[in-house]
PDB file of C-alpha atoms in Angstrom:
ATOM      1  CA  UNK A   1      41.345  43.356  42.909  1.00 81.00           C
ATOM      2  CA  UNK A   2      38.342  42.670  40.222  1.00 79.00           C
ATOM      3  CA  UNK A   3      39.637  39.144  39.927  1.00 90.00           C
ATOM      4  CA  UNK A   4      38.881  38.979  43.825  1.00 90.00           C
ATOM      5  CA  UNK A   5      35.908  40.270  43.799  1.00 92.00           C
ATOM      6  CA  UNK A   6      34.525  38.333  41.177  1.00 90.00           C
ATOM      7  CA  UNK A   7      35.938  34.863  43.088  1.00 90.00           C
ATOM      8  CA  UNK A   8      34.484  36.409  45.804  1.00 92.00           C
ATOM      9  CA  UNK A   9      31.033  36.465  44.350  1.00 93.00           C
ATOM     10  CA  UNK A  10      31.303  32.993  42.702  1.00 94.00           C
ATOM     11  CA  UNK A  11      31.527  31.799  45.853  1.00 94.00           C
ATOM     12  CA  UNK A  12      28.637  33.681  47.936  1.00 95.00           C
ATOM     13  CA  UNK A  13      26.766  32.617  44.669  1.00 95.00           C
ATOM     14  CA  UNK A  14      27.424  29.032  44.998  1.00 95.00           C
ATOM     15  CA  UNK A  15      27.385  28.953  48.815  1.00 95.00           C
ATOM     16  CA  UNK A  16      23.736  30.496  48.331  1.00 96.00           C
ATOM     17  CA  UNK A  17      22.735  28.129  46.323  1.00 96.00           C
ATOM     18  CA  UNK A  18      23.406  25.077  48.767  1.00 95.00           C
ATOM     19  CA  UNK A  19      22.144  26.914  51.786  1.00 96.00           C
ATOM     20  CA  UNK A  20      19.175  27.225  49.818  1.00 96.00           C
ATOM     21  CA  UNK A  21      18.822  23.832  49.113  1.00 96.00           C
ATOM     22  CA  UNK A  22      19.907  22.785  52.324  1.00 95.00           C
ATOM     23  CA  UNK A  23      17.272  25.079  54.342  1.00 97.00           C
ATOM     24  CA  UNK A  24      14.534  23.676  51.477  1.00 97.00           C
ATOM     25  CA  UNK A  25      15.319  20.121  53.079  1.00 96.00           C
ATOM     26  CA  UNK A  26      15.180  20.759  56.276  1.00 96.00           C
ATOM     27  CA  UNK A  27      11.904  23.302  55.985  1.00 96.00           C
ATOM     28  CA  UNK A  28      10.809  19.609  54.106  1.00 96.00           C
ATOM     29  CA  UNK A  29      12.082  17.273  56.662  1.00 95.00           C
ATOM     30  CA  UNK A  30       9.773  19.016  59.368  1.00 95.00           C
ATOM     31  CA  UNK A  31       6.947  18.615  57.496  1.00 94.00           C
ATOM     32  CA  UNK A  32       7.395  14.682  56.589  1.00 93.00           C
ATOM     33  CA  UNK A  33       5.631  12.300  59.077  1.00 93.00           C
ATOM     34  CA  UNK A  34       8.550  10.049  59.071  1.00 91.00           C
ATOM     35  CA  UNK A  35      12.412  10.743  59.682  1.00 90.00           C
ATOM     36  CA  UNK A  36      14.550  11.756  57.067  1.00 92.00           C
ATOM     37  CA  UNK A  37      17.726  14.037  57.231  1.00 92.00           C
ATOM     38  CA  UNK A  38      17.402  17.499  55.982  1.00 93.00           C
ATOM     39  CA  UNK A  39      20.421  17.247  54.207  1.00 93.00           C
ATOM     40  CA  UNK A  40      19.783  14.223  52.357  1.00 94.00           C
ATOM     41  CA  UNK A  41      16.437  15.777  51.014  1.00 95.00           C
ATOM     42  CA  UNK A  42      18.696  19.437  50.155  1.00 96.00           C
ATOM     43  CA  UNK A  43      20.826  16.743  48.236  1.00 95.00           C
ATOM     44  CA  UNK A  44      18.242  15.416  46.646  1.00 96.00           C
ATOM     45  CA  UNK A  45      16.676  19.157  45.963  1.00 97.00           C
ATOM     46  CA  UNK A  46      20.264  19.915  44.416  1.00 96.00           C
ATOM     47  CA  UNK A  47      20.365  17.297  42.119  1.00 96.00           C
ATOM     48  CA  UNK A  48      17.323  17.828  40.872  1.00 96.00           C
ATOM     49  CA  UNK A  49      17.654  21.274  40.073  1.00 96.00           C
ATOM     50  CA  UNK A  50      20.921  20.407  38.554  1.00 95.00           C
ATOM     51  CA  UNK A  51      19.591  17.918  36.180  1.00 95.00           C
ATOM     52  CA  UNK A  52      16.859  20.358  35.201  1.00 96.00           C
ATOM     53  CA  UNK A  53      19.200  22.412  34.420  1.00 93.00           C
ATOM     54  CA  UNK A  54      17.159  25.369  36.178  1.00 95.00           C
ATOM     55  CA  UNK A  55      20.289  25.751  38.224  1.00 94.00           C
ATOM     56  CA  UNK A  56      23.920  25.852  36.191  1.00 94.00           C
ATOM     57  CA  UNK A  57      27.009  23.869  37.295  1.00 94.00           C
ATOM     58  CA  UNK A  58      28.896  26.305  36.965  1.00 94.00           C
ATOM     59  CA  UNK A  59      26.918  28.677  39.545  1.00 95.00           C
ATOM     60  CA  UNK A  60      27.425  25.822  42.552  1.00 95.00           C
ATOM     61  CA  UNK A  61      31.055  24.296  41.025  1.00 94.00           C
ATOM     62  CA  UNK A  62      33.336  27.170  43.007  1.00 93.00           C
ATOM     63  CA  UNK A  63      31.850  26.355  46.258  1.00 93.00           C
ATOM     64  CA  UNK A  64      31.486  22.743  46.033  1.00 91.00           C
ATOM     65  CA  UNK A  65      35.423  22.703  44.763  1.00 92.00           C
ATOM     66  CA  UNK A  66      36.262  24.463  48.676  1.00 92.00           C
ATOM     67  CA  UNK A  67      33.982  22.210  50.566  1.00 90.00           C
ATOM     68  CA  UNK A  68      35.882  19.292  48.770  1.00 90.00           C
ATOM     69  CA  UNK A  69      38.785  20.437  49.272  1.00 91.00           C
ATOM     70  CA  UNK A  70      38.741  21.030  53.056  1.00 89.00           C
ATOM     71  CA  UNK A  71      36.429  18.397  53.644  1.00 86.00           C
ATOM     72  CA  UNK A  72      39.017  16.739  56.236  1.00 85.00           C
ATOM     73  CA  UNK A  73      38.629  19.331  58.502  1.00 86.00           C
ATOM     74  CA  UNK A  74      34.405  19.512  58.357  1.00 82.00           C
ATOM     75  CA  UNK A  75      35.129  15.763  59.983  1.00 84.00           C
ATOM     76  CA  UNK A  76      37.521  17.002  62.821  1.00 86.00           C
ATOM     77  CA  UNK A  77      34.350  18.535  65.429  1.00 85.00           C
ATOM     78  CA  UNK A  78      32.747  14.460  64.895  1.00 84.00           C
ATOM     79  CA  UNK A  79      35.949  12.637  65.210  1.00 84.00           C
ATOM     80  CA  UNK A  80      36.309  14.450  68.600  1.00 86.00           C
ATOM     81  CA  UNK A  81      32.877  13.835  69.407  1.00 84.00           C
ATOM     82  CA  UNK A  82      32.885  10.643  68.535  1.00 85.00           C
ATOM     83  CA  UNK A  83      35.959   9.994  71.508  1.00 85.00           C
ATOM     84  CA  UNK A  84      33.485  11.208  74.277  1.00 87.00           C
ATOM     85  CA  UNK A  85      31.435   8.048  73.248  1.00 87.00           C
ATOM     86  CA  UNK A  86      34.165   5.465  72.983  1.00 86.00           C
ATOM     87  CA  UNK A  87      32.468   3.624  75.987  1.00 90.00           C
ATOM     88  CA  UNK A  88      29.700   3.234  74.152  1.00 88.00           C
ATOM     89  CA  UNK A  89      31.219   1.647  70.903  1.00 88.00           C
ATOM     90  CA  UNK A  90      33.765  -0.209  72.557  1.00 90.00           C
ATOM     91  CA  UNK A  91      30.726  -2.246  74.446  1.00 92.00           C
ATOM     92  CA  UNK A  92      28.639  -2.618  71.167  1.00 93.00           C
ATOM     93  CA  UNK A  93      32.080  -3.373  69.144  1.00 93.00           C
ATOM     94  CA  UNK A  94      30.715  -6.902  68.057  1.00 94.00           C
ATOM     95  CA  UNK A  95      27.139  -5.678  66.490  1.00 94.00           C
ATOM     96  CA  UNK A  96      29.071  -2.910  64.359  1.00 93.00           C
ATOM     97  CA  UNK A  97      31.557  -5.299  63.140  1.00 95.00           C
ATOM     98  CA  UNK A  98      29.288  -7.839  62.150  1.00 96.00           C
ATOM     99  CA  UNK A  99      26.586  -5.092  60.477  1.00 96.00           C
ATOM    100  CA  UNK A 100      29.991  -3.323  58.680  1.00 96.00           C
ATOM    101  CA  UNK A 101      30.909  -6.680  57.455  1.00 97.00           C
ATOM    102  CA  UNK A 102      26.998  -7.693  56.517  1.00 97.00           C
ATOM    103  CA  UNK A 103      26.750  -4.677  54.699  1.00 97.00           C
ATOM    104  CA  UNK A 104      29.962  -4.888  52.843  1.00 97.00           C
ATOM    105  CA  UNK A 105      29.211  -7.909  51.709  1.00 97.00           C
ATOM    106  CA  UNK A 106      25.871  -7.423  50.472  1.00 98.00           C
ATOM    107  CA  UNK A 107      27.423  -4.261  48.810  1.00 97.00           C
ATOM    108  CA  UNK A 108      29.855  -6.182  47.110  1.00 97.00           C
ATOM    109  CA  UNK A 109      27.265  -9.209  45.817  1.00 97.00           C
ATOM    110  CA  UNK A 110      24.794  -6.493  44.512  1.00 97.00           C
ATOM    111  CA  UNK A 111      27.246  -4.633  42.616  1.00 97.00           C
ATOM    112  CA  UNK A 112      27.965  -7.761  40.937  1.00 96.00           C
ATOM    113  CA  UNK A 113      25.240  -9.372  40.004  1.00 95.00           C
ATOM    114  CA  UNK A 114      24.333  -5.953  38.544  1.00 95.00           C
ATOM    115  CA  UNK A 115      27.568  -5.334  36.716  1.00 95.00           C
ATOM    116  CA  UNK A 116      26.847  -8.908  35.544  1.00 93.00           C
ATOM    117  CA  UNK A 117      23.394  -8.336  33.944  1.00 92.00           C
ATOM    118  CA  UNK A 118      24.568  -5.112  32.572  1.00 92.00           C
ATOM    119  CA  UNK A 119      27.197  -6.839  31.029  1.00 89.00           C
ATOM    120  CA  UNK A 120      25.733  -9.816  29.812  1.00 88.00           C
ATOM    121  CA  UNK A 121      23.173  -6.897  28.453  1.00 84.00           C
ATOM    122  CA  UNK A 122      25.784  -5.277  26.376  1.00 82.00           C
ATOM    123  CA  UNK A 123      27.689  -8.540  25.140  1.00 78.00           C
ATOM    124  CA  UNK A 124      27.114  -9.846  21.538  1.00 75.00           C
ATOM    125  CA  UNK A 125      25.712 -13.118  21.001  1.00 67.00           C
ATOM    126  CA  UNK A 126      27.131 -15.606  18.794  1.00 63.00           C
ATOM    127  CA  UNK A 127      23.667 -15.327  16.514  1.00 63.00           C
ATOM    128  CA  UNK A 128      24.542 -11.185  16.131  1.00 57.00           C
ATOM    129  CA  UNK A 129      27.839 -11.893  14.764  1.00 55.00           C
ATOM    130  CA  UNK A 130      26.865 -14.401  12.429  1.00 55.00           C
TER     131      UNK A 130
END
């Protein structure tokens, strides 16, 4: 039963925590002049309390390890959302394919022309080993 409890409060802990974090960027996100998600700037709130280390791992760990894990059924309520608009995307089918490929690509040719330099960064020359 204290084992329980003690889950128990790991989690309310760690689910207080993002809530936190999460109502921080939103509270932020009203104030901006542009538009930016809530939950990108909680994100970004998180991470930067977690690499200041004013907030532990540990403390957010238990609840991120549940969201993670039953992540495929936070996506259920938008896959079924997303079939009321299937109208809509089948009619604009071309521009998504052509911006998922675009995308991809440029994905793909930044990631390697970075993993290049870093590389070529990190290799020996012939006048080191000499």
């Amino acid at each position: 039963m204290l084992n329980l409890l003690a889950t128990a409060g790991r989690l309310l802990r760690a689910f207080i925590i993002l809530y936190l974090c999460l109502w921080a960027g939103d509270g932020i996100a009203t104030l901006l002049p542009f538009a930016l998600p809530g939950s990108i700037i909680g994100m970004l709130i998180l991470f930067a309390l977690l690499t200041s280390q004013l907030v532990n791992i540990e403390w957010v760990k238990p609840g991120g390890h549940l969201l993670m894990r039953n992540m495929l059924l936070l996506f259920i309520p938008i896959s079924v959302g997303i079939m009321v608009w299937w109208q809509v995307l089948l009619a604009q089918f071309g521009p998504l394919m052509v911006s998922c490929f675009v995308s991809t690509f440029l994905v793909l040719l930044t990631v390697g022309y970075c993993s290049e330099k870093i590389h070529r960064a990190n290799t020996p020359t012939e006048q080191d080993d000499a």
